[in-house]
The first five atom37 places (N, CA, C, CB, O) and aatype in JSON, in Angstrom:
{
  "aatype": [12, 1, 8, 1, 8, 7, 18, 1, 11, 10, 7, 1, 16, 15, 15, 8, 1, 11, 0, 10, 10, 11, 2, 10, 15, 9, 15, 10, 9, 2, 18, 6, 11, 9, 6, 16, 16, 9, 13, 11, 0, 11, 6, 10, 5, 1, 18, 9, 6, 1, 10, 9, 15, 8, 4, 11, 6, 0, 3, 13, 2, 16, 8, 1, 13, 19, 13, 0, 6, 10, 5, 3, 11, 1, 0, 16, 11, 11, 10, 9, 16, 6, 19, 0, 14, 11, 10, 10, 16, 1, 2, 7, 7, 18, 16, 1, 19, 10, 1, 15, 1, 9, 1, 1, 7, 3, 0, 16, 16, 12, 0, 9, 9, 6, 13, 19, 18],
  "atom_mask": [
    [1, 1, 1, 1, 1],
    [1, 1, 1, 1, 1],
    [1, 1, 1, 1, 1],
    [1, 1, 1, 1, 1],
    [1, 1, 1, 1, 1],
    [1, 1, 1, 0, 1],
    [1, 1, 1, 1, 1],
    [1, 1, 1, 1, 1],
    [1, 1, 1, 1, 1],
    [1, 1, 1, 1, 1],
    [1, 1, 1, 0, 1],
    [1, 1, 1, 1, 1],
    [1, 1, 1, 1, 1],
    [1, 1, 1, 1, 1],
    [1, 1, 1, 1, 1],
    [1, 1, 1, 1, 1],
    [1, 1, 1, 1, 1],
    [1, 1, 1, 1, 1],
    [1, 1, 1, 1, 1],
    [1, 1, 1, 1, 1],
    [1, 1, 1, 1, 1],
    [1, 1, 1, 1, 1],
    [1, 1, 1, 1, 1],
    [1, 1, 1, 1, 1],
    [1, 1, 1, 1, 1],
    [1, 1, 1, 1, 1],
    [1, 1, 1, 1, 1],
    [1, 1, 1, 1, 1],
    [1, 1, 1, 1, 1],
    [1, 1, 1, 1, 1],
    [1, 1, 1, 1, 1],
    [1, 1, 1, 1, 1],
    [1, 1, 1, 1, 1],
    [1, 1, 1, 1, 1],
    [1, 1, 1, 1, 1],
    [1, 1, 1, 1, 1],
    [1, 1, 1, 1, 1],
    [1, 1, 1, 1, 1],
    [1, 1, 1, 1, 1],
    [1, 1, 1, 1, 1],
    [1, 1, 1, 1, 1],
    [1, 1, 1, 1, 1],
    [1, 1, 1, 1, 1],
    [1, 1, 1, 1, 1],
    [1, 1, 1, 1, 1],
    [1, 1, 1, 1, 1],
    [1, 1, 1, 1, 1],
    [1, 1, 1, 1, 1],
    [1, 1, 1, 1, 1],
    [1, 1, 1, 1, 1],
    [1, 1, 1, 1, 1],
    [1, 1, 1, 1, 1],
    [1, 1, 1, 1, 1],
    [1, 1, 1, 1, 1],
    [1, 1, 1, 1, 1],
    [1, 1, 1, 1, 1],
    [1, 1, 1, 1, 1],
    [1, 1, 1, 1, 1],
    [1, 1, 1, 1, 1],
    [1, 1, 1, 1, 1],
    [1, 1, 1, 1, 1],
    [1, 1, 1, 1, 1],
    [1, 1, 1, 1, 1],
    [1, 1, 1, 1, 1],
    [1, 1, 1, 1, 1],
    [1, 1, 1, 1, 1],
    [1, 1, 1, 1, 1],
    [1, 1, 1, 1, 1],
    [1, 1, 1, 1, 1],
    [1, 1, 1, 1, 1],
    [1, 1, 1, 1, 1],
    [1, 1, 1, 1, 1],
    [1, 1, 1, 1, 1],
    [1, 1, 1, 1, 1],
    [1, 1, 1, 1, 1],
    [1, 1, 1, 1, 1],
    [1, 1, 1, 1, 1],
    [1, 1, 1, 1, 1],
    [1, 1, 1, 1, 1],
    [1, 1, 1, 1, 1],
    [1, 1, 1, 1, 1],
    [1, 1, 1, 1, 1],
    [1, 1, 1, 1, 1],
    [1, 1, 1, 1, 1],
    [1, 1, 1, 1, 1],
    [1, 1, 1, 1, 1],
    [1, 1, 1, 1, 1],
    [1, 1, 1, 1, 1],
    [1, 1, 1, 1, 1],
    [1, 1, 1, 1, 1],
    [1, 1, 1, 1, 1],
    [1, 1, 1, 0, 1],
    [1, 1, 1, 0, 1],
    [1, 1, 1, 1, 1],
    [1, 1, 1, 1, 1],
    [1, 1, 1, 1, 1],
    [1, 1, 1, 1, 1],
    [1, 1, 1, 1, 1],
    [1, 1, 1, 1, 1],
    [1, 1, 1, 1, 1],
    [1, 1, 1, 1, 1],
    [1, 1, 1, 1, 1],
    [1, 1, 1, 1, 1],
    [1, 1, 1, 1, 1],
    [1, 1, 1, 0, 1],
    [1, 1, 1, 1, 1],
    [1, 1, 1, 1, 1],
    [1, 1, 1, 1, 1],
    [1, 1, 1, 1, 1],
    [1, 1, 1, 1, 1],
    [1, 1, 1, 1, 1],
    [1, 1, 1, 1, 1],
    [1, 1, 1, 1, 1],
    [1, 1, 1, 1, 1],
    [1, 1, 1, 1, 1],
    [1, 1, 1, 1, 1],
    [1, 1, 1, 1, 1]
  ],
  "atom_positions": [
    [[-42.11, -68.91, 39.59], [-40.9, -68.13, 39.76], [-39.98, -68.81, 40.76], [-41.23, -66.71, 40.21], [-40.43, -69.55, 41.63]],
    [[-38.71, -68.55, 40.63], [-37.74, -69.22, 41.5], [-37.1, -68.25, 42.48], [-36.66, -69.9, 40.66], [-35.95, -68.46, 42.87]],
    [[-37.78, -67.24, 42.89], [-37.2, -66.29, 43.84], [-36.82, -66.99, 45.14], [-38.18, -65.14, 44.12], [-37.63, -67.68, 45.75]],
    [[-35.57, -66.8, 45.55], [-35.04, -67.32, 46.82], [-35.12, -68.84, 46.93], [-35.79, -66.7, 47.97], [-35.14, -69.37, 48.04]],
    [[-35.16, -69.53, 45.81], [-35.15, -70.99, 45.82], [-33.75, -71.45, 46.18], [-35.61, -71.57, 44.45], [-32.78, -70.84, 45.74]],
    [[-33.62, -72.51, 46.96], [-32.35, -72.86, 47.57], [-31.35, -73.59, 46.71], [0.0, 0.0, 0.0], [-30.15, -73.5, 47.0]],
    [[-31.75, -74.31, 45.68], [-30.81, -75.13, 44.93], [-31.36, -75.39, 43.53], [-30.52, -76.46, 45.67], [-32.53, -75.12, 43.24]],
    [[-30.49, -75.94, 42.67], [-30.9, -76.32, 41.33], [-31.26, -77.8, 41.33], [-29.78, -76.02, 40.29], [-30.56, -78.62, 41.92]],
    [[-32.35, -78.15, 40.67], [-32.76, -79.55, 40.63], [-31.99, -80.36, 39.6], [-34.24, -79.64, 40.34], [-31.9, -81.59, 39.72]],
    [[-31.44, -79.71, 38.6], [-30.63, -80.34, 37.56], [-31.38, -81.42, 36.79], [-29.39, -80.93, 38.18], [-30.76, -82.32, 36.22]],
    [[-32.71, -81.35, 36.78], [-33.51, -82.3, 36.01], [-33.45, -83.71, 36.54], [0.0, 0.0, 0.0], [-33.58, -84.66, 35.77]],
    [[-33.24, -83.87, 37.85], [-33.08, -85.19, 38.44], [-33.93, -85.32, 39.7], [-31.6, -85.45, 38.76], [-34.37, -84.33, 40.27]],
    [[-34.14, -86.57, 40.11], [-34.79, -86.8, 41.39], [-33.8, -86.48, 42.49], [-35.32, -88.26, 41.5], [-32.61, -86.31, 42.23]],
    [[-34.27, -86.4, 43.72], [-33.38, -86.01, 44.81], [-32.28, -87.04, 45.03], [-34.18, -85.83, 46.09], [-31.14, -86.67, 45.3]],
    [[-32.6, -88.32, 44.92], [-31.56, -89.34, 45.12], [-30.54, -89.33, 43.98], [-32.2, -90.73, 45.24], [-29.35, -89.52, 44.22]],
    [[-31.0, -89.11, 42.78], [-30.09, -89.03, 41.63], [-29.19, -87.8, 41.75], [-30.88, -88.99, 40.3], [-28.0, -87.86, 41.44]],
    [[-29.75, -86.69, 42.19], [-28.99, -85.45, 42.36], [-27.93, -85.62, 43.45], [-29.92, -84.29, 42.71], [-26.8, -85.16, 43.3]],
    [[-28.3, -86.28, 44.53], [-27.36, -86.51, 45.63], [-26.21, -87.41, 45.17], [-28.08, -87.15, 46.83], [-25.05, -87.16, 45.51]],
    [[-26.52, -88.45, 44.4], [-25.49, -89.34, 43.87], [-24.59, -88.6, 42.88], [-26.12, -90.57, 43.2], [-23.37, -88.82, 42.87]],
    [[-25.17, -87.75, 42.07], [-24.39, -86.97, 41.1], [-23.39, -86.07, 41.81], [-25.32, -86.14, 40.22], [-22.21, -86.04, 41.44]],
    [[-23.84, -85.34, 42.81], [-22.95, -84.44, 43.54], [-21.86, -85.2, 44.3], [-23.76, -83.59, 44.51], [-20.72, -84.75, 44.38]],
    [[-22.22, -86.35, 44.84], [-21.24, -87.19, 45.54], [-20.16, -87.65, 44.57], [-21.93, -88.4, 46.2], [-18.97, -87.57, 44.89]],
    [[-20.54, -88.14, 43.4], [-19.58, -88.63, 42.42], [-18.73, -87.5, 41.83], [-20.29, -89.37, 41.31], [-17.53, -87.68, 41.61]],
    [[-19.33, -86.35, 41.58], [-18.56, -85.21, 41.1], [-17.55, -84.76, 42.16], [-19.5, -84.05, 40.72], [-16.43, -84.38, 41.83]],
    [[-17.95, -84.8, 43.42], [-17.05, -84.42, 44.51], [-15.86, -85.36, 44.6], [-17.8, -84.41, 45.84], [-14.72, -84.92, 44.76]],
    [[-16.12, -86.64, 44.49], [-15.04, -87.62, 44.55], [-14.07, -87.4, 43.39], [-15.6, -89.07, 44.51], [-12.85, -87.46, 43.58]],
    [[-14.6, -87.14, 42.21], [-13.73, -86.88, 41.05], [-12.92, -85.61, 41.24], [-14.56, -86.78, 39.77], [-11.73, -85.57, 40.91]],
    [[-13.55, -84.57, 41.77], [-12.84, -83.32, 42.0], [-11.72, -83.5, 43.02], [-13.81, -82.23, 42.47], [-10.63, -82.95, 42.84]],
    [[-11.97, -84.25, 44.07], [-10.95, -84.49, 45.09], [-9.8, -85.31, 44.5], [-11.56, -85.21, 46.32], [-8.63, -85.01, 44.75]],
    [[-10.11, -86.33, 43.72], [-9.07, -87.2, 43.16], [-8.23, -86.49, 42.11], [-9.69, -88.44, 42.57], [-7.01, -86.63, 42.1]],
    [[-8.87, -85.73, 41.21], [-8.15, -85.12, 40.09], [-7.86, -83.65, 40.29], [-8.95, -85.3, 38.82], [-7.06, -83.07, 39.55]],
    [[-8.48, -83.02, 41.28], [-8.3, -81.62, 41.66], [-8.74, -80.62, 40.6], [-6.88, -81.38, 41.99], [-8.6, -79.41, 40.79]],
    [[-9.27, -81.1, 39.48], [-9.75, -80.23, 38.41], [-10.6, -81.09, 37.47], [-8.55, -79.54, 37.64], [-10.11, -82.09, 36.94]],
    [[-11.87, -80.72, 37.26], [-12.73, -81.47, 36.36], [-13.51, -80.52, 35.47], [-13.68, -82.39, 37.16], [-13.65, -79.33, 35.78]],
    [[-14.02, -81.05, 34.37], [-14.87, -80.27, 33.48], [-16.26, -80.86, 33.48], [-14.28, -80.24, 32.04], [-16.44, -82.07, 33.32]],
    [[-17.26, -80.01, 33.65], [-18.65, -80.42, 33.67], [-19.49, -79.24, 33.17], [-19.1, -80.88, 35.1], [-18.93, -78.22, 32.77]],
    [[-20.8, -79.37, 33.2], [-21.63, -78.25, 32.75], [-21.61, -77.15, 33.81], [-23.09, -78.73, 32.49], [-21.3, -77.39, 34.97]],
    [[-21.93, -75.94, 33.4], [-21.81, -74.78, 34.29], [-22.72, -74.91, 35.51], [-22.15, -73.5, 33.52], [-22.32, -74.55, 36.62]],
    [[-23.94, -75.41, 35.33], [-24.86, -75.49, 36.46], [-24.48, -76.6, 37.43], [-26.27, -75.7, 35.96], [-24.65, -76.45, 38.64]],
    [[-23.97, -77.71, 36.91], [-23.47, -78.77, 37.81], [-22.26, -78.26, 38.58], [-23.09, -80.05, 37.0], [-22.11, -78.56, 39.77]],
    [[-21.41, -77.5, 37.92], [-20.21, -76.97, 38.58], [-20.59, -76.01, 39.7], [-19.31, -76.25, 37.57], [-19.97, -76.03, 40.77]],
    [[-21.58, -75.18, 39.48], [-22.0, -74.23, 40.51], [-22.63, -74.93, 41.71], [-22.97, -73.21, 39.94], [-22.41, -74.52, 42.85]],
    [[-23.4, -75.97, 41.47], [-23.96, -76.74, 42.58], [-22.87, -77.53, 43.3], [-25.05, -77.68, 42.08], [-22.89, -77.64, 44.53]],
    [[-21.93, -78.08, 42.54], [-20.82, -78.81, 43.15], [-19.98, -77.88, 44.01], [-19.94, -79.46, 42.07], [-19.47, -78.29, 45.05]],
    [[-19.83, -76.64, 43.59], [-19.06, -75.66, 44.36], [-19.68, -75.46, 45.74], [-18.98, -74.32, 43.6], [-18.96, -75.43, 46.74]],
    [[-20.99, -75.32, 45.8], [-21.66, -75.17, 47.1], [-21.45, -76.41, 47.96], [-23.17, -74.91, 46.9], [-21.2, -76.29, 49.16]],
    [[-21.57, -77.58, 47.36], [-21.48, -78.85, 48.08], [-20.08, -79.09, 48.64], [-21.88, -80.0, 47.15], [-19.93, -79.45, 49.81]],
    [[-19.05, -78.89, 47.8], [-17.68, -79.22, 48.21], [-17.13, -78.19, 49.19], [-16.77, -79.3, 46.99], [-16.33, -78.54, 50.06]],
    [[-17.54, -76.94, 49.06], [-17.02, -75.93, 49.99], [-17.54, -76.16, 51.4], [-17.4, -74.52, 49.51], [-16.85, -75.86, 52.38]],
    [[-18.75, -76.67, 51.53], [-19.27, -77.02, 52.84], [-18.45, -78.15, 53.45], [-20.76, -77.42, 52.75], [-18.17, -78.13, 54.65]],
    [[-18.07, -79.14, 52.64], [-17.24, -80.24, 53.15], [-15.86, -79.75, 53.59], [-17.09, -81.33, 52.09], [-15.35, -80.17, 54.62]],
    [[-15.26, -78.86, 52.79], [-13.93, -78.36, 53.13], [-13.98, -77.54, 54.41], [-13.36, -77.5, 51.98], [-13.05, -77.61, 55.22]],
    [[-15.03, -76.78, 54.61], [-15.17, -76.0, 55.84], [-15.2, -76.9, 57.07], [-16.43, -75.14, 55.79], [-14.66, -76.55, 58.12]],
    [[-15.83, -78.06, 56.94], [-15.84, -79.02, 58.05], [-14.46, -79.61, 58.29], [-16.85, -80.13, 57.78], [-14.15, -80.02, 59.41]],
    [[-13.63, -79.68, 57.27], [-12.31, -80.31, 57.38], [-11.27, -79.41, 58.03], [-11.82, -80.71, 56.02], [-10.13, -79.84, 58.21]],
    [[-11.62, -78.2, 58.39], [-10.65, -77.28, 59.0], [-10.09, -77.88, 60.29], [-11.3, -75.91, 59.29], [-8.9, -77.76, 60.56]],
    [[-10.94, -78.51, 61.09], [-10.46, -79.19, 62.29], [-10.51, -80.69, 62.01], [-11.32, -78.8, 63.56], [-11.59, -81.29, 62.0]],
    [[-9.36, -81.29, 61.8], [-9.29, -82.68, 61.35], [-9.3, -83.64, 62.54], [-8.04, -82.9, 60.51], [-8.25, -84.12, 62.95]],
    [[-10.47, -83.91, 63.09], [-10.59, -84.89, 64.16], [-11.41, -86.08, 63.65], [-11.26, -84.25, 65.42], [-11.75, -86.16, 62.47]],
    [[-11.7, -87.0, 64.54], [-12.39, -88.22, 64.15], [-13.8, -87.93, 63.65], [-12.44, -89.19, 65.32], [-14.28, -88.58, 62.72]],
    [[-14.47, -86.97, 64.27], [-15.83, -86.64, 63.84], [-15.85, -86.03, 62.44], [-16.47, -85.67, 64.83], [-16.82, -86.2, 61.71]],
    [[-14.8, -85.35, 62.07], [-14.68, -84.82, 60.72], [-14.61, -85.96, 59.72], [-13.45, -83.91, 60.58], [-15.28, -85.93, 58.68]],
    [[-13.8, -86.98, 60.02], [-13.71, -88.15, 59.15], [-15.08, -88.81, 59.01], [-12.69, -89.16, 59.71], [-15.47, -89.19, 57.91]],
    [[-15.8, -88.93, 60.1], [-17.13, -89.55, 60.05], [-18.08, -88.74, 59.18], [-17.7, -89.68, 61.45], [-18.81, -89.31, 58.37]],
    [[-18.09, -87.42, 59.36], [-18.99, -86.55, 58.61], [-18.69, -86.62, 57.11], [-18.88, -85.11, 59.11], [-19.6, -86.78, 56.3]],
    [[-17.41, -86.49, 56.74], [-17.04, -86.48, 55.33], [-17.28, -87.84, 54.7], [-15.57, -86.07, 55.16], [-17.75, -87.92, 53.56]],
    [[-16.97, -88.92, 55.43], [-17.22, -90.25, 54.88], [-18.71, -90.51, 54.7], [-16.61, -91.32, 55.78], [-19.11, -91.18, 53.75]],
    [[-19.52, -90.01, 55.61], [-20.98, -90.17, 55.47], [-21.49, -89.46, 54.21], [-21.7, -89.61, 56.71], [-22.43, -89.93, 53.58]],
    [[-20.86, -88.35, 53.85], [-21.28, -87.62, 52.65], [-20.74, -88.27, 51.38], [-20.8, -86.16, 52.72], [-21.48, -88.43, 50.41]],
    [[-19.46, -88.66, 51.37], [-18.81, -89.14, 50.15], [-18.87, -90.65, 49.97], [-17.39, -88.71, 50.14], [-18.97, -91.13, 48.84]],
    [[-18.8, -91.4, 51.06], [-18.78, -92.87, 51.05], [-17.64, -93.4, 50.19], [-20.12, -93.41, 50.53], [-17.8, -94.36, 49.43]],
    [[-16.47, -92.77, 50.31], [-15.27, -93.19, 49.59], [-14.08, -92.94, 50.51], [-15.12, -92.43, 48.23], [-13.78, -91.79, 50.84]],
    [[-13.39, -94.01, 50.91], [-12.32, -93.88, 51.9], [-11.14, -93.07, 51.38], [-11.84, -95.24, 52.32], [-10.61, -92.21, 52.08]],
    [[-10.71, -93.34, 50.13], [-9.55, -92.64, 49.59], [-9.81, -91.15, 49.43], [-9.14, -93.23, 48.24], [-8.96, -90.32, 49.76]],
    [[-10.99, -90.8, 48.92], [-11.33, -89.39, 48.73], [-11.45, -88.68, 50.08], [-12.65, -89.25, 47.95], [-11.02, -87.53, 50.21]],
    [[-12.02, -89.34, 51.07], [-12.13, -88.76, 52.4], [-10.75, -88.48, 52.99], [-12.92, -89.69, 53.34], [-10.5, -87.39, 53.51]],
    [[-9.88, -89.46, 52.89], [-8.53, -89.29, 53.45], [-7.77, -88.19, 52.72], [-7.76, -90.61, 53.36], [-7.09, -87.38, 53.36]],
    [[-7.88, -88.16, 51.4], [-7.16, -87.14, 50.63], [-7.7, -85.75, 50.94], [-7.28, -87.42, 49.13], [-6.92, -84.8, 51.06]],
    [[-9.01, -85.61, 51.08], [-9.6, -84.31, 51.38], [-9.13, -83.79, 52.73], [-11.14, -84.39, 51.36], [-8.78, -82.62, 52.86]],
    [[-9.1, -84.65, 53.73], [-8.76, -84.21, 55.09], [-7.26, -84.04, 55.28], [-9.29, -85.2, 56.1], [-6.83, -83.11, 55.97]],
    [[-6.45, -84.91, 54.68], [-5.0, -84.85, 54.94], [-4.21, -84.03, 53.92], [-4.46, -86.23, 54.97], [-3.15, -83.5, 54.27]],
    [[-4.69, -83.91, 52.68], [-3.92, -83.2, 51.65], [-4.56, -81.89, 51.2], [-3.72, -84.1, 50.46], [-3.89, -80.86, 51.16]],
    [[-5.83, -81.92, 50.87], [-6.48, -80.74, 50.28], [-6.79, -79.68, 51.34], [-7.77, -81.14, 49.56], [-6.42, -78.52, 51.17]],
    [[-7.46, -80.06, 52.41], [-7.89, -79.09, 53.42], [-6.72, -78.35, 54.1], [-8.72, -79.79, 54.48], [-6.84, -77.15, 54.33]],
    [[-5.6, -79.01, 54.43], [-4.49, -78.25, 55.03], [-3.93, -77.15, 54.14], [-3.38, -79.19, 55.4], [-3.44, -76.14, 54.64]],
    [[-4.01, -77.33, 52.82], [-3.54, -76.28, 51.91], [-4.47, -75.07, 51.92], [-3.43, -76.83, 50.49], [-4.06, -73.97, 51.55]],
    [[-5.71, -75.28, 52.35], [-6.71, -74.21, 52.31], [-7.03, -73.64, 53.69], [-7.98, -74.73, 51.67], [-8.02, -72.93, 53.84]],
    [[-6.21, -73.95, 54.7], [-6.49, -73.51, 56.07], [-6.54, -72.0, 56.22], [-5.45, -74.07, 57.0], [-7.32, -71.48, 57.02]],
    [[-5.72, -71.28, 55.48], [-5.64, -69.83, 55.65], [-6.8, -69.09, 54.98], [-4.33, -69.32, 55.09], [-7.03, -67.92, 55.28]],
    [[-7.52, -69.76, 54.1], [-8.63, -69.11, 53.4], [-9.91, -69.17, 54.24], [-8.87, -69.77, 52.03], [-10.13, -70.13, 54.98]],
    [[-10.74, -68.15, 54.1], [-12.01, -68.11, 54.83], [-13.18, -68.45, 53.94], [-12.21, -66.74, 55.45], [-14.3, -68.01, 54.21]],
    [[-12.97, -69.19, 52.91], [-14.01, -69.53, 51.95], [-13.45, -69.35, 50.56], [0.0, 0.0, 0.0], [-12.3, -68.92, 50.4]],
    [[-14.24, -69.67, 49.55], [-13.77, -69.54, 48.19], [-12.68, -70.54, 47.88], [0.0, 0.0, 0.0], [-11.64, -70.18, 47.33]],
    [[-12.91, -71.8, 48.24], [-11.89, -72.83, 48.07], [-11.82, -73.35, 46.64], [-12.16, -73.98, 49.01], [-10.83, -73.96, 46.24]],
    [[-12.87, -73.1, 45.86], [-12.91, -73.58, 44.48], [-13.16, -72.42, 43.53], [-14.0, -74.65, 44.31], [-13.64, -71.36, 43.92]],
    [[-12.84, -72.66, 42.27], [-13.02, -71.67, 41.21], [-13.76, -72.34, 40.07], [-11.65, -71.07, 40.74], [-13.44, -73.47, 39.7]],
    [[-14.75, -71.64, 39.5], [-15.48, -72.13, 38.34], [-15.16, -71.23, 37.16], [-17.03, -72.18, 38.62], [-15.41, -70.02, 37.21]],
    [[-14.6, -71.8, 36.11], [-14.25, -71.05, 34.91], [-15.01, -71.63, 33.72], [-12.71, -71.11, 34.65], [-15.0, -72.84, 33.5]],
    [[-15.68, -70.77, 32.97], [-16.35, -71.24, 31.76], [-15.3, -71.63, 30.74], [-17.31, -70.15, 31.18], [-14.33, -70.9, 30.54]],
    [[-15.48, -72.79, 30.09], [-14.43, -73.28, 29.21], [-14.82, -73.3, 27.74], [-14.02, -74.64, 29.63], [-14.08, -72.77, 26.9]],
    [[-15.95, -73.89, 27.4], [-16.31, -74.04, 25.99], [-17.8, -74.3, 25.86], [-15.49, -75.18, 25.33], [-18.52, -74.42, 26.86]],
    [[-18.25, -74.4, 24.62], [-19.63, -74.8, 24.34], [-19.57, -76.22, 23.79], [-20.33, -73.81, 23.32], [-18.87, -76.49, 22.81]],
    [[-20.29, -77.12, 24.42], [-20.26, -78.52, 23.99], [-20.94, -78.66, 22.64], [-20.94, -79.43, 25.03], [-22.0, -78.1, 22.4]],
    [[-20.31, -79.41, 21.77], [-20.78, -79.49, 20.39], [-22.11, -80.23, 20.26], [-19.74, -80.17, 19.55], [-22.95, -79.83, 19.44]],
    [[-22.33, -81.26, 21.02], [-23.52, -82.09, 20.86], [-24.82, -81.38, 21.16], [0.0, 0.0, 0.0], [-25.78, -81.49, 20.4]],
    [[-24.86, -80.64, 22.27], [-26.11, -79.98, 22.66], [-25.94, -78.49, 22.95], [-26.69, -80.66, 23.86], [-26.87, -77.85, 23.44]],
    [[-24.78, -77.94, 22.67], [-24.51, -76.51, 22.8], [-24.7, -75.99, 24.22], [-25.4, -75.73, 21.85], [-25.14, -74.86, 24.41]],
    [[-24.38, -76.8, 25.2], [-24.45, -76.33, 26.57], [-23.09, -75.77, 26.99], [-24.88, -77.48, 27.53], [-22.05, -76.18, 26.48]],
    [[-23.12, -74.84, 27.91], [-21.89, -74.21, 28.37], [-21.18, -75.14, 29.35], [-22.18, -72.85, 29.04], [-21.77, -75.61, 30.32]],
    [[-19.91, -75.4, 29.08], [-19.1, -76.25, 29.93], [-18.25, -75.36, 30.84], [-18.22, -77.2, 29.09], [-17.98, -74.2, 30.52]],
    [[-17.84, -75.93, 31.98], [-17.04, -75.17, 32.94], [-15.99, -76.08, 33.55], [-17.93, -74.55, 34.04], [-16.18, -77.3, 33.65]],
    [[-14.91, -75.48, 33.96], [-13.86, -76.19, 34.7], [-13.97, -75.75, 36.15], [-12.43, -75.91, 34.11], [-14.0, -74.55, 36.44]],
    [[-14.01, -76.71, 37.06], [-14.01, -76.4, 38.49], [-12.72, -76.97, 39.07], [-15.29, -76.99, 39.22], [-12.35, -78.11, 38.79]],
    [[-12.04, -76.16, 39.88], [-10.76, -76.56, 40.43], [-10.57, -75.95, 41.8], [-9.61, -76.17, 39.5], [-11.24, -74.98, 42.16]],
    [[-9.65, -76.51, 42.58], [-9.32, -75.95, 43.89], [-8.43, -74.75, 43.71], [-8.63, -77.0, 44.78], [-7.63, -74.69, 42.77]],
    [[-8.55, -73.78, 44.62], [-7.72, -72.57, 44.61], [-6.71, -72.73, 45.74], [-8.59, -71.25, 44.78], [-7.07, -72.62, 46.91]],
    [[-5.45, -72.98, 45.39], [-4.41, -73.15, 46.41], [-3.64, -71.86, 46.6], [-3.45, -74.28, 46.04], [-2.72, -71.8, 47.41]]
  ]
}
């Protein structure tokens, strides 16, 4: 049983899962709206909202923390200078997950994840 289990494994090893979330985060920051499977979107939502919460105070340590997570200079800069200032007034709920369609190949539920400005 999965009672009170902390996260979804997504059928991957821990290093693969970490790389997946990092790459999905970079894509979400760059394009501000992406489509993926519903379970990846829900895990990405937890991951990216934690990063945005750290970006509320944009100092040097914030840059270090976000870069350590994303390892992408452009995405780090865009998150701290463009995305996070738009979300300063919100106390959470920075992203929205909307179910979009059923994928034809394997009939999995797809979702769109986007920032809420």
